[in-house]
Amino acid sequence: MCATMGSARGFMKISSAFLTSKSQLPKPRRHQMDTLRNARAVSSTPFPEFADMPGIKSHEDLRKFSLEQPDLFWGKLAESRLVWQQSFDKVSDCDMANGYIRWFLNGKINASVNCVDRHLKDRGDQVALIWDKDEPGTEEFYTYRQLHTMVNKMANVFKQHGVKKGDRIAIYLPQSPMAVAAMLACSRIGALHTVVFAGFSAEALAGRVIDAQAETIITADQGVRGGKFIELKKTVDQAVEKCSCVKRVFVYQRTGGDVTMGKLDIPLDKEMSAASEECEPVMMDSADTLFLLYTSGSTGKPKGVSHSHGGYLTYTSVTFKHVFDYKDGDIFGCMADIGWITGHSYVVYGPLSNGATTLLFESTPVYPDPGRYWETVQRLKLDHIYLSPTALRSLLKSGDTWVQKYDRSSLRTLGCVGEPLNTEAWEWYYNVVGKKRCDIIDTWWQTETGGICISPRPSDPGAEIKPAMPMRPFFGIDLALVNEKGQVDEGDDVRGALCIKKPWPGLATTIYGDHQRFIDTYFKPYPGMYFTGDGAHRKNTYYQITGRMDDVLNVTGHRLGTAEIEDVLDDHPATAETAVVGFPHDIKGEGVYAYIVLKDGISTPFATLDVEMKALVKNRIASYAVPDVFQYTPSLPRTRSGKIMRRILRKVAANDTDQLGDISTLADPDIVKVIIKHSKKAKKACDKK
Ligand code: WTA
């Protein structure tokens, strides 16, 4: 039986049922800038837990202590920052060689209790979430008490429909309080969530659902972004056709748009309005998996990076507080979508475990115009903003007037993440956006690291911050640069593969369903250490990231495996083989360049093929994965052993053909000239579009 959801009148929209109007709310407590600055100037170490410890007088002392006594350091923090149902009896048991990572052994904990219940007594009426909806000025506020009700109700609905501890639930929702409630409701009953960015295609969603063997999907009728409606339910319907594992789809009514409700579909809002407001949280073992999040690797298949309740929560909670110097009452504005790790750690778990007020930004940096971020800062009086270098570069291009139009005096920290922040963008952020008043916090980390590992803070307040580098390892993070001989290089002004020598609580625990891949990817390349996949440069003890060392691209701050795109392009009936590389891109950081060898006898015009291939990538992965340049070539440069020499393809894509290095090992060195010649035409064709 099918029902049309949008036309079901009398349906209470869950968002309005839980909504608190701005005027009903006490304004979140805010700190005066002067008080803050004075408080910062006198603090000796940032952690009260270690204030009375002999020998720890400065940040530097604490950093040393955290590396020498990691169990004491993390144990004390986990105990004091989180609520445990049962204390742990051992801080860590890790063996990096086998990818065995366990933190806070035998501790019992639940993430939803730490993010919501524990705050009810002291800050139940404080705003937990500010939902900055797509249309500016239509924001909604949700207190901790309201969020608690939503989480409990949703958890009860899940239970009524047979969702159990250990089940995987795919969340395909727009940035909204319902998405946060869904994540926390999963954790409340011990189900593992896997959030899939709501811009992914049906095929990409299906791949993740199948890999996780998720029986449940949570979605919405439609999403709204940049004034456009996104047909989420329809995409889920297409995905479900490919997934025999799915038994139920909960549908949240975000827009009230018409959707067809099929046999598996359950109206989430309606069920929640009838559900009980109390749901006993399941106490989880600290090492139990809290969530999986799929990310690209160097093969075609994304990997389900898994994080634990106790370790992940400790690390995100501590880093959130200290990297951004979050003070009680501040409003934290992370612009990332919850579909990425940044949204998990610094929109949801880090802020909420600290009892913070966190922003859920539904729109885009350019809607309705390139002043949107700064208008949001003025309207909501954000203290912190955390965004991507790609967004910053595109706003920089739009000019200073969009920034200057709005009052940004509430801002104290300007953060960024996801890709290298180039000097020009850093300076614009510092001089124009922050008017030289705010700290620029360039943070380096990864889906696998759970939280921020390198950033200018914490450090002594007033310590220098250098442009365009994340600089300092976080407490307990033991970085190493490994040279080409596989040796740790202790020197100054050196480059190498960025590794982390000791485990830390935020480190992922496995790749879902493929522990061997976890070991092979992260712990085999440099035995005894975690390999990040990135290269870095260290000078005067400060770190700068030089980029990926594997076949992973970083496009608009999102990871993309070149193999993932090649797999899709190879499926076009006209292609014989393909090679995808990255090239420097002014705005996106890295662009996607596809070299394509066509099958014999193909006479379709290149322009038509471009359109078809673009559509293919968009439909199979997502729009951000669509190549910027297509170059059709008679063959690819291969070594005599048959390996594609990607170095050459990267250089051609980057217009850096003066020094191609040794090409004598190529089976056919002449192909290089042909590729260079054709590249000019290919780039011109793409510039025209
Ligand atoms: C890159 C995002 C330079 C890096 C939180 C890393 C960065 C990948 C920075 C992880 C930075 C992240 N400077 N590069 N500040 N931050 N990266 O898993 O290549 O989506 O390995 O996590 O982004 O991307 P992921």
XYZ file of C-alpha atoms and ligand atoms in Angstrom:
714
model
C 0.000 0.000 0.000
C 1.343 3.399 -0.861
C 0.555 6.731 0.747
C 1.662 10.156 -0.279
C 3.427 11.687 2.619
C 3.451 15.325 1.635
C -0.305 15.505 1.459
C -0.922 13.898 4.851
C -2.423 16.879 6.673
C -2.552 16.973 10.431
C 0.960 15.606 10.469
C 2.917 17.406 13.140
C 6.274 18.369 11.799
C 8.785 17.103 14.277
C 11.003 20.120 13.914
C 8.274 22.515 14.988
C 7.173 20.200 17.786
C 10.592 20.481 19.385
C 11.424 23.945 18.319
C 12.164 26.767 20.722
C 11.641 30.231 19.350
C 14.476 32.697 19.669
C 12.469 34.989 21.938
C 11.604 32.157 24.344
C 15.204 31.440 25.028
C 17.601 33.011 27.411
C 20.502 34.113 25.290
C 23.334 31.660 25.652
C 25.754 33.022 28.209
C 28.502 34.868 26.484
C 31.867 36.060 27.603
C 33.177 39.511 27.141
C 36.240 39.595 24.950
C 38.304 41.395 27.596
C 37.547 38.889 30.322
C 38.454 36.133 27.931
C 41.721 37.619 26.913
C 42.714 38.216 30.541
C 41.772 34.683 31.481
C 43.873 33.339 28.645
C 46.863 35.468 29.500
C 47.177 34.046 33.019
C 46.620 30.352 32.288
C 49.817 28.314 32.624
C 48.662 24.924 31.369
C 45.331 24.527 29.667
C 44.217 21.426 31.610
C 42.930 21.759 35.154
C 43.517 18.016 35.609
C 47.270 18.582 35.645
C 47.417 21.978 37.334
C 48.653 20.599 40.656
C 51.040 18.047 39.239
C 54.624 18.740 40.206
C 56.826 19.422 37.226
C 53.995 20.525 34.915
C 54.132 24.265 34.762
C 53.817 25.012 31.085
C 52.306 23.751 27.869
C 55.685 22.351 26.945
C 55.898 20.374 30.209
C 52.441 19.004 29.573
C 53.304 18.035 26.013
C 56.333 16.096 27.288
C 54.273 14.441 29.984
C 51.566 13.436 27.500
C 54.163 11.668 25.351
C 56.077 10.064 28.193
C 53.056 8.962 30.215
C 50.249 8.604 27.685
C 48.177 6.291 29.860
C 48.283 8.676 32.818
C 47.528 11.607 30.556
C 44.595 10.091 28.663
C 43.294 8.148 31.647
C 42.915 11.275 33.745
C 41.194 13.143 30.917
C 38.800 10.321 30.047
C 37.830 10.025 33.703
C 37.244 13.702 34.307
C 35.747 14.775 30.972
C 33.269 11.963 30.396
C 30.560 10.198 32.347
C 31.227 6.476 32.750
C 28.651 3.976 33.856
C 31.473 1.764 34.977
C 35.068 2.967 35.261
C 37.694 1.429 33.045
C 40.370 -0.712 34.653
C 43.127 -0.233 32.093
C 43.780 2.838 29.949
C 45.093 1.268 26.776
C 46.002 -2.002 25.153
C 47.329 -1.333 21.672
C 49.547 -3.178 19.259
C 50.021 -1.044 16.184
C 51.764 -3.832 14.243
C 48.500 -5.786 14.245
C 46.201 -2.798 14.151
C 44.918 -3.747 17.612
C 43.620 -0.560 19.222
C 41.732 -0.639 22.529
C 41.163 2.240 24.929
C 39.677 2.401 28.420
C 39.252 -1.307 28.823
C 36.163 -2.641 30.547
C 34.804 0.874 30.884
C 31.077 1.169 30.204
C 29.873 4.299 28.515
C 27.232 5.640 26.145
C 27.881 8.512 23.757
C 24.308 9.852 23.848
C 24.413 10.079 27.645
C 27.634 12.053 27.387
C 26.273 14.352 24.703
C 22.818 14.975 26.137
C 21.660 13.442 29.441
C 24.588 14.668 31.483
C 23.786 18.286 30.594
C 20.109 18.201 31.577
C 20.654 19.196 35.181
C 22.898 22.209 34.676
C 22.093 23.332 31.179
C 18.860 21.702 30.110
C 17.536 25.042 28.864
C 20.717 26.091 27.161
C 20.685 25.983 23.387
C 22.455 22.863 22.140
C 21.787 23.236 18.417
C 21.216 26.253 16.249
C 19.803 25.082 12.971
C 20.745 27.703 10.413
C 18.348 26.684 7.703
C 18.913 27.341 4.044
C 17.008 30.646 3.973
C 18.912 33.198 6.046
C 16.977 34.388 9.079
C 14.870 31.256 9.481
C 17.074 29.646 12.142
C 15.671 27.382 14.837
C 17.028 26.779 18.331
C 16.993 23.479 20.215
C 17.858 23.207 23.889
C 19.576 20.228 25.457
C 16.234 19.204 26.950
C 14.528 19.296 23.557
C 17.357 17.358 21.966
C 17.085 14.804 24.757
C 13.401 14.316 23.998
C 14.052 13.901 20.288
C 16.836 11.388 20.855
C 14.774 9.316 23.277
C 11.708 9.294 21.092
C 13.650 8.348 18.026
C 15.517 5.603 19.897
C 12.153 4.202 21.011
C 10.852 4.244 17.440
C 13.935 2.337 16.304
C 13.423 -0.231 19.023
C 9.721 -0.657 18.227
C 10.709 -1.521 14.675
C 13.207 -4.144 15.752
C 16.500 -2.241 15.509
C 18.958 -3.807 17.951
C 22.340 -3.255 19.528
C 25.061 -3.926 16.958
C 22.825 -3.213 13.911
C 24.114 -0.754 11.329
C 21.883 2.173 10.386
C 22.586 4.307 7.322
C 21.734 7.980 7.795
C 21.085 9.883 4.566
C 19.703 13.139 5.881
C 20.095 16.844 5.325
C 21.996 18.898 7.894
C 19.309 19.152 10.566
C 18.553 18.504 14.243
C 16.878 15.264 13.129
C 20.207 14.100 11.726
C 21.963 14.815 15.028
C 19.151 13.123 16.938
C 19.444 10.131 14.602
C 23.158 9.732 15.305
C 22.616 9.989 19.047
C 19.549 7.721 18.986
C 21.668 5.037 17.310
C 24.319 5.367 19.964
C 21.660 5.263 22.686
C 20.535 1.782 21.683
C 23.998 0.598 20.657
C 23.327 0.586 16.901
C 26.215 1.732 14.688
C 25.466 4.688 12.480
C 26.986 5.217 9.108
C 26.186 8.688 7.841
C 26.299 8.979 4.070
C 26.718 12.535 2.759
C 23.366 13.491 1.255
C 25.072 14.585 -1.977
C 26.151 11.035 -2.816
C 24.384 9.244 -5.652
C 22.058 6.240 -5.276
C 24.849 3.928 -6.373
C 27.365 5.346 -3.880
C 24.741 5.086 -1.128
C 23.898 1.511 -2.093
C 27.574 0.504 -2.053
C 27.936 1.767 1.510
C 24.653 0.235 2.694
C 25.636 -3.139 1.273
C 29.154 -3.031 2.703
C 27.748 -2.186 6.146
C 24.877 -4.672 5.679
C 22.564 -1.995 7.026
C 18.964 -3.120 7.496
C 17.787 0.405 8.231
C 18.062 3.701 6.361
C 16.941 7.061 7.712
C 16.215 9.715 5.141
C 14.051 12.756 4.434
C 11.519 13.587 1.774
C 13.800 16.260 0.344
C 16.804 18.318 1.286
C 17.135 22.037 0.619
C 20.428 23.636 -0.276
C 21.163 26.890 -1.999
C 17.455 27.357 -2.700
C 17.226 24.025 -4.517
C 15.367 20.910 -3.497
C 17.280 17.643 -3.397
C 15.251 14.494 -3.894
C 16.651 12.399 -1.083
C 13.779 9.921 -0.809
C 13.840 9.220 -4.545
C 17.579 8.577 -4.385
C 17.060 6.210 -1.467
C 14.319 4.392 -3.404
C 16.778 3.796 -6.260
C 19.482 2.670 -3.830
C 17.145 0.285 -2.008
C 16.412 -1.522 -5.277
C 20.049 -2.624 -5.236
C 20.198 -3.545 -1.532
C 18.430 -6.717 -0.461
C 19.638 -6.182 3.122
C 17.356 -3.165 3.734
C 14.264 -3.962 5.809
C 13.010 -0.474 6.694
C 13.379 3.151 5.670
C 12.434 5.902 8.123
C 11.352 9.056 6.328
C 11.567 12.465 7.993
C 9.467 15.230 6.552
C 11.900 18.087 5.964
C 10.001 20.002 3.283
C 6.614 18.344 3.082
C 7.332 17.557 -0.560
C 5.332 14.783 -2.195
C 6.964 11.402 -1.820
C 5.654 7.955 -2.451
C 5.640 5.763 0.630
C 6.334 2.126 -0.186
C 6.216 -1.112 1.791
C 9.473 -0.509 3.659
C 8.823 3.147 4.443
C 7.940 4.426 7.914
C 6.954 8.063 8.588
C 9.471 9.045 11.245
C 7.849 12.272 12.479
C 4.496 10.616 13.007
C 5.961 7.661 14.884
C 8.060 9.955 17.035
C 5.134 12.090 18.101
C 3.509 8.974 19.562
C 6.679 7.518 21.136
C 7.703 7.669 24.781
C 10.156 10.346 25.898
C 12.216 7.945 27.959
C 14.537 5.363 26.513
C 17.038 3.662 28.772
C 20.496 3.972 27.180
C 22.363 0.752 26.497
C 25.682 0.747 28.268
C 28.354 0.071 25.725
C 31.784 -1.311 26.192
C 34.282 1.499 25.638
C 35.764 -0.391 22.690
C 32.407 -1.082 21.008
C 32.000 0.644 17.678
C 30.104 3.925 17.793
C 30.033 4.484 14.035
C 31.466 3.668 10.638
C 32.204 6.409 8.195
C 33.099 5.559 4.620
C 36.041 7.352 3.127
C 38.018 6.982 -0.083
C 41.212 5.003 -0.188
C 43.578 4.174 -2.984
C 41.457 1.312 -4.314
C 38.062 1.700 -5.957
C 36.217 0.600 -2.824
C 35.570 3.126 -0.035
C 36.430 1.875 3.430
C 34.226 1.928 6.520
C 36.498 3.571 9.066
C 35.283 2.497 12.524
C 35.461 4.496 15.751
C 34.781 3.408 19.316
C 32.571 4.925 22.005
C 35.165 5.606 24.724
C 38.301 6.432 22.755
C 36.687 8.545 20.049
C 34.580 10.495 22.486
C 37.519 11.260 24.773
C 39.614 12.507 21.900
C 36.956 14.663 20.213
C 35.884 16.084 23.539
C 39.390 17.089 24.589
C 40.506 18.421 21.203
C 37.314 20.430 20.700
C 37.778 22.217 24.000
C 41.474 22.986 23.652
C 42.190 23.432 19.969
C 39.513 26.094 19.677
C 39.813 27.313 23.269
C 36.060 26.840 23.637
C 34.612 28.725 26.625
C 31.297 28.018 28.225
C 28.604 30.029 26.448
C 30.481 30.384 23.145
C 28.690 29.583 19.919
C 30.688 27.246 17.719
C 30.084 27.440 13.972
C 31.507 24.463 12.103
C 30.219 24.727 8.548
C 30.908 21.083 7.611
C 28.129 18.665 6.764
C 27.556 15.811 9.193
C 28.240 13.471 6.264
C 31.972 14.043 6.746
C 34.172 13.322 9.740
C 34.459 17.050 10.507
C 30.703 17.145 11.009
C 30.820 14.083 13.265
C 33.639 15.339 15.475
C 33.168 19.121 15.542
C 29.465 19.649 14.841
C 28.163 16.772 16.951
C 30.315 14.743 19.353
C 33.024 17.256 20.353
C 30.706 20.210 21.009
C 27.836 18.261 22.586
C 30.085 16.280 24.934
C 31.319 19.677 26.155
C 27.811 21.085 26.632
C 28.452 23.611 23.877
C 26.113 25.466 21.535
C 26.794 24.190 18.043
C 25.649 25.367 14.627
C 24.028 23.179 11.981
C 24.557 24.990 8.722
C 22.176 23.776 6.039
C 23.093 26.160 3.243
C 26.128 26.947 1.073
C 28.775 29.673 1.405
C 27.303 31.507 -1.587
C 23.567 31.365 -0.905
C 21.910 33.756 -1.416
C 25.213 35.536 -2.071
C 28.895 35.276 -1.110
C 28.194 37.160 2.127
C 26.292 34.223 3.651
C 28.921 33.046 6.149
C 29.524 36.563 7.445
C 25.814 37.341 7.577
C 25.437 34.171 9.665
C 28.285 35.301 11.932
C 26.561 38.655 12.487
C 23.048 37.262 12.913
C 23.975 34.443 15.279
C 27.005 36.086 16.879
C 29.321 33.165 16.317
C 32.457 33.060 18.457
C 34.184 30.450 16.327
C 33.958 29.577 12.684
C 35.447 26.402 11.210
C 35.420 25.984 7.454
C 37.239 24.602 4.430
C 40.033 26.291 2.480
C 38.018 25.720 -0.718
C 35.149 27.819 0.630
C 37.592 30.456 1.774
C 39.312 30.657 -1.611
C 36.045 30.988 -3.465
C 34.880 33.756 -1.090
C 38.221 35.524 -1.386
C 37.644 35.705 -5.149
C 34.294 37.387 -4.592
C 35.992 40.348 -2.925
C 36.222 42.027 0.490
C 32.960 43.954 0.395
C 30.897 40.835 1.111
C 32.825 40.420 4.330
C 32.952 44.063 5.356
C 29.211 44.427 5.030
C 28.690 42.403 8.245
C 29.726 42.761 11.873
C 32.251 40.063 12.763
C 33.255 41.368 16.174
C 31.848 38.270 17.916
C 34.471 36.050 16.245
C 37.458 34.888 18.247
C 38.776 31.819 16.417
C 38.957 31.239 12.691
C 39.516 27.561 11.965
C 39.936 25.566 8.804
C 40.396 21.957 7.806
C 40.557 19.488 4.975
C 43.324 20.675 2.679
C 46.347 22.905 2.737
C 45.458 26.518 3.497
C 47.621 28.500 1.105
C 49.316 31.708 2.243
C 47.043 34.019 0.244
C 43.890 32.508 1.767
C 45.471 32.482 5.249
C 46.287 36.181 4.983
C 42.830 37.063 3.755
C 41.274 35.096 6.587
C 43.526 36.812 9.122
C 43.535 40.379 7.771
C 40.132 40.789 6.177
C 37.811 38.354 7.970
C 39.443 38.519 11.408
C 40.766 42.087 11.151
C 44.013 40.799 12.694
C 42.179 40.116 15.976
C 41.526 36.386 15.736
C 43.660 33.266 15.902
C 43.829 31.335 12.652
C 43.639 27.659 13.509
C 44.668 25.503 10.565
C 43.903 21.970 11.709
C 45.308 18.795 10.187
C 43.607 15.476 10.787
C 41.796 12.646 9.002
C 38.711 10.454 9.169
C 40.977 7.797 10.676
C 42.482 10.027 13.378
C 39.031 10.829 14.832
C 40.012 14.363 15.771
C 42.547 17.109 15.254
C 46.186 15.980 15.502
C 48.114 19.057 14.381
C 47.074 22.667 15.005
C 48.615 25.917 16.233
C 46.741 25.641 19.523
C 46.907 24.536 22.228
C 50.097 26.366 22.925
C 50.900 29.218 25.225
C 48.402 31.973 24.585
C 50.207 34.523 22.539
C 52.652 31.980 21.069
C 53.320 32.688 17.420
C 51.031 31.356 14.709
C 52.672 31.058 11.316
C 50.723 31.362 8.096
C 49.723 28.356 6.071
C 50.676 25.502 8.379
C 49.015 23.546 11.168
C 52.327 23.687 13.062
C 52.113 21.835 16.377
C 51.149 18.267 17.273
C 48.348 18.007 19.804
C 49.147 16.658 23.272
C 49.868 12.940 23.119
C 50.462 12.984 19.360
C 53.942 11.700 18.608
C 54.739 12.664 15.021
C 57.538 11.290 12.887
C 58.787 11.985 9.386
C 60.119 8.930 7.611
C 62.587 9.303 4.752
C 62.844 7.299 1.533
C 65.058 4.714 3.251
C 62.292 4.044 5.722
C 64.154 5.722 8.600
C 62.705 8.238 11.010
C 64.376 11.552 10.231
C 64.979 13.574 13.393
C 66.557 16.500 11.543
C 65.323 20.022 11.029
C 64.054 21.331 7.703
C 63.252 17.810 6.493
C 60.466 16.242 4.485
C 59.058 12.766 4.711
C 56.099 10.458 5.118
C 53.999 11.680 8.037
C 53.566 8.957 10.657
C 52.361 8.829 14.250
C 54.498 6.737 16.570
C 52.165 6.134 19.490
C 48.466 5.297 19.569
C 46.013 7.924 20.842
C 42.342 7.482 21.783
C 40.942 8.983 18.562
C 42.646 6.433 16.333
C 40.201 4.313 14.334
C 39.841 0.726 15.484
C 39.336 -1.074 12.175
C 37.956 -0.935 8.652
C 34.534 -2.465 8.888
C 34.606 -6.047 7.642
C 38.219 -5.855 6.497
C 40.690 -5.699 9.362
C 43.494 -6.865 7.090
C 43.033 -3.774 4.909
C 43.275 -1.681 8.081
C 46.620 -3.271 8.931
C 47.936 -3.154 5.365
C 46.973 0.472 4.737
C 48.042 2.118 7.958
C 50.475 -0.065 9.863
C 52.410 -2.097 7.276
C 54.108 0.699 5.287
C 56.189 1.812 8.312
C 56.073 -1.017 10.855
C 55.272 0.030 14.396
C 53.750 3.340 13.327
C 50.496 4.685 11.924
C 51.040 5.989 8.381
C 48.808 8.902 7.471
C 49.200 8.710 3.684
C 50.367 12.356 3.737
C 53.775 13.871 3.295
C 54.970 16.697 5.535
C 57.768 19.192 6.040
C 59.157 20.057 9.469
C 61.049 23.259 10.113
C 61.846 24.759 13.525
C 59.666 21.974 14.994
C 56.610 23.171 13.006
C 54.800 20.921 10.576
C 53.425 21.779 7.169
C 51.518 19.226 5.113
C 52.803 18.738 1.578
C 49.950 16.555 0.269
C 48.890 12.952 -0.246
C 51.532 10.378 -1.074
C 49.069 7.805 -2.405
C 46.503 7.807 -5.205
C 43.989 9.780 -3.225
C 42.905 13.226 -4.413
C 41.649 16.010 -2.218
C 38.974 17.878 -4.141
C 37.200 20.721 -2.335
C 38.485 19.161 0.878
C 36.910 15.790 0.134
C 38.866 12.640 -0.408
C 38.496 10.827 -3.689
C 40.343 7.743 -4.819
C 41.583 8.044 -8.406
C 40.668 4.364 -8.765
C 37.075 5.111 -7.769
C 36.690 7.543 -10.674
C 38.578 5.274 -13.069
C 36.249 2.384 -12.228
C 33.274 4.505 -13.268
C 34.853 5.877 -16.462
C 35.973 2.386 -17.470
C 32.317 1.393 -17.520
C 31.482 3.807 -20.344
C 31.002 1.671 -23.470
C 33.501 3.764 -25.456
C 36.462 3.569 -23.071
C 39.275 1.061 -23.347
C 41.199 2.359 -20.340
C 41.528 5.447 -18.200
C 43.929 7.120 -15.797
C 42.828 9.840 -13.393
C 45.205 12.243 -11.665
C 44.918 15.472 -9.720
C 46.218 18.896 -10.690
C 46.494 22.168 -8.750
C 43.215 24.087 -8.908
C 42.821 27.743 -7.804
C 39.609 27.206 -5.886
C 39.120 23.499 -5.316
C 42.685 22.872 -4.151
C 42.904 19.919 -6.480
C 41.066 19.350 -9.749
C 40.373 16.012 -11.449
C 42.080 15.271 -14.787
C 40.963 12.195 -16.718
C 43.042 10.627 -19.488
C 40.934 8.362 -21.650
C 41.907 5.795 -24.240
C 38.935 5.010 -26.464
C 38.145 1.641 -27.984
C 38.957 1.276 -31.668
C 36.338 2.543 -34.084
C 34.625 5.017 -31.724
C 33.474 8.015 -33.739
C 31.339 9.822 -31.131
C 32.434 13.495 -30.884
C 34.575 14.252 -27.835
C 32.113 16.912 -26.647
C 29.351 14.293 -26.509
C 31.597 11.837 -24.713
C 32.501 14.540 -22.163
C 28.836 15.074 -21.356
C 28.141 11.349 -21.054
C 31.171 10.683 -18.869
C 30.362 13.597 -16.586
C 26.832 12.327 -16.100
C 28.177 8.862 -15.379
C 30.507 10.078 -12.630
C 27.830 12.315 -11.148
C 25.311 9.488 -11.050
C 27.666 6.877 -9.747
C 29.616 8.923 -7.192
C 28.699 12.597 -6.670
C 29.036 15.948 -8.435
C 32.288 16.900 -6.738
C 33.959 13.846 -8.322
C 33.224 14.933 -11.920
C 36.518 15.482 -13.821
C 37.407 19.049 -14.793
C 39.396 17.966 -17.834
C 38.993 15.024 -20.210
C 41.888 14.239 -22.490
C 41.465 11.581 -25.150
C 44.766 9.924 -25.909
C 45.827 7.043 -28.158
C 47.579 5.334 -25.215
C 48.979 5.900 -21.728
C 52.646 6.119 -20.758
C 53.541 2.663 -19.462
C 56.760 1.209 -18.191
C 57.999 -1.920 -19.871
C 56.510 -3.902 -17.027
C 53.123 -2.382 -17.868
C 52.748 0.081 -14.966
C 51.217 3.455 -15.852
C 53.727 6.214 -15.092
C 51.371 8.521 -13.255
C 54.159 10.953 -12.450
C 54.196 11.988 -16.135
C 50.427 12.309 -16.291
C 50.426 14.491 -13.163
C 53.123 16.751 -14.584
C 51.281 17.192 -17.872
C 48.038 17.934 -16.041
C 49.842 20.533 -13.939
C 51.484 22.177 -16.996
C 54.831 21.307 -15.511
C 56.461 19.647 -18.498
C 59.932 21.230 -18.470
C 61.427 18.527 -16.297
C 59.671 15.266 -16.798
C 62.477 13.216 -15.258
C 63.639 9.893 -16.613
C 61.272 8.530 -19.232
C 63.649 5.998 -20.700
C 61.944 3.123 -18.906
C 58.751 3.765 -20.843
C 57.730 1.143 -23.365
C 56.970 3.938 -25.844
C 58.654 7.233 -24.828
C 57.174 9.006 -27.890
C 53.691 8.894 -26.397
C 54.759 11.613 -23.943
C 55.073 14.211 -26.736
C 51.653 13.273 -28.056
C 50.099 13.582 -24.612
C 51.672 17.002 -24.024
C 50.449 18.214 -27.418
C 46.876 17.039 -26.835
C 46.762 18.373 -23.287
C 46.691 21.984 -24.495
C 43.584 21.283 -26.560
C 41.919 19.361 -23.743
C 42.469 22.176 -21.247
C 41.266 24.791 -23.702
C 38.096 22.809 -24.325
C 37.462 22.567 -20.610
C 38.178 26.298 -20.007
C 35.530 27.155 -22.592
C 32.833 25.240 -20.699
C 44.012 16.502 4.054
C 39.332 15.630 7.008
C 46.607 20.021 4.657
C 45.122 15.479 4.232
C 39.362 16.075 8.466
C 44.435 14.364 4.984
C 44.902 18.563 5.153
C 43.054 14.389 4.394
C 44.559 19.336 6.292
C 42.020 13.820 5.329
C 45.331 20.509 6.557
C 43.244 17.613 6.170
N 46.337 20.810 5.714
N 45.916 18.914 4.343
N 45.063 21.315 7.576
N 43.521 18.715 6.888
N 44.052 17.523 5.110
O 39.665 12.054 5.983
O 45.567 15.046 2.975
O 38.294 13.837 4.818
O 45.055 13.109 4.821
O 39.498 14.259 6.961
O 42.793 15.781 4.139
O 40.726 13.982 4.808
P 39.470 13.470 5.608
